[in-house]
């Protein structure tokens, strides 16, 4: 009886010790799970990229128009024009063609017809496609020069050109890019590379 009683005492002590170890381990696990959300809370939040009008690299200030022009690439990819986040012309819209693609913008008044009818305060957006210069006569070149172009008079066969101007500017437009068709520097066979022009235009034109 004494031996069996001793075994019972040892078994009881063992059970108590085992239970105590289990409880400590369980409590330790709970402490870790409680602290886990705090650790997770320190993870940096996902940064949101601010969307800009016409996909500009940075937003325009207030009282400025946003625009983006892309010339055509060779005679394969057509030009595109975006103004104030409105896609005016693009190959997707199927409203571009060979030569000069021109958009006349006068917000909030209606669009006006063509170069000679352009009124003050109207913005003119131009993007070339394939061949912008062959059919341009001296009168057309002078009209573009009066809109602020620095390159209209030298525009030639298959040159790349993007331009934003307005009537009767006091100086040349700062929004213009021109690339001469040169077999030694052309990116495509027979054509220079695509040009892109983007920026912010004061709502009171220049």
XYZ file of C-alpha atoms in Angstrom, residues 91-177:
87
model
C -5.832 55.895 -83.959
C -8.328 54.211 -81.632
C -10.917 56.883 -82.421
C -10.073 56.439 -86.105
C -10.117 60.209 -86.647
C -6.503 60.842 -87.704
C -5.052 60.973 -91.179
C -1.923 61.452 -93.207
C -0.415 64.975 -93.131
C -1.376 67.479 -90.418
C -3.915 66.647 -87.731
C -5.214 69.851 -86.178
C -7.497 70.523 -83.229
C -8.821 73.983 -82.460
C -9.810 74.451 -78.839
C -11.648 77.428 -77.403
C -13.183 76.623 -74.038
C -16.071 77.056 -73.433
C -17.012 78.323 -76.918
C -17.497 76.043 -79.911
C -14.728 74.794 -82.182
C -13.961 77.057 -85.125
C -13.223 75.929 -88.620
C -9.735 76.355 -90.011
C -6.566 78.413 -89.921
C -7.899 81.647 -91.412
C -10.940 81.619 -89.138
C -9.047 81.160 -85.902
C -10.007 83.791 -83.367
C -8.048 85.183 -80.436
C -8.028 82.949 -77.371
C -8.288 79.733 -79.413
C -5.610 77.109 -78.786
C -4.369 75.211 -81.835
C -2.997 71.683 -81.348
C -1.070 70.089 -84.226
C 0.490 66.622 -84.602
C 2.073 65.375 -87.834
C 1.576 61.932 -89.352
C 3.681 60.466 -92.157
C 4.118 63.530 -94.418
C 3.110 66.952 -93.050
C 5.128 69.233 -95.319
C 4.720 68.321 -98.993
C 1.377 70.072 -99.556
C 2.091 73.094 -97.349
C 2.363 76.308 -99.362
C 3.860 79.612 -98.247
C 0.490 80.948 -97.087
C -0.103 77.965 -94.788
C 3.429 78.206 -93.408
C 2.949 81.913 -92.667
C -0.348 81.206 -90.905
C 1.333 78.661 -88.641
C 4.173 81.098 -87.995
C 1.595 83.695 -86.909
C 0.269 81.108 -84.454
C 3.714 81.003 -82.838
C 5.503 78.235 -84.736
C 9.271 78.414 -85.131
C 9.517 75.471 -87.542
C 6.536 75.725 -89.912
C 8.571 77.424 -92.624
C 11.131 74.600 -92.708
C 8.720 71.690 -92.361
C 9.405 69.163 -95.102
C 8.717 65.680 -96.411
C 8.112 63.155 -93.598
C 9.369 65.440 -90.827
C 7.946 64.926 -87.314
C 6.220 67.918 -85.725
C 4.051 68.616 -82.676
C 2.900 72.121 -81.831
C 0.551 74.120 -79.638
C -0.037 77.759 -80.477
C -2.546 80.607 -80.593
C -3.318 83.608 -82.758
C -1.268 86.818 -82.561
C 1.214 85.698 -79.920
C 3.694 88.352 -78.850
C 6.499 85.789 -79.078
C 7.055 82.268 -80.374
C 5.226 79.417 -78.666
C 7.285 77.493 -76.079
C 5.277 74.369 -76.919
C 6.776 72.920 -80.077
C 9.029 70.037 -81.134
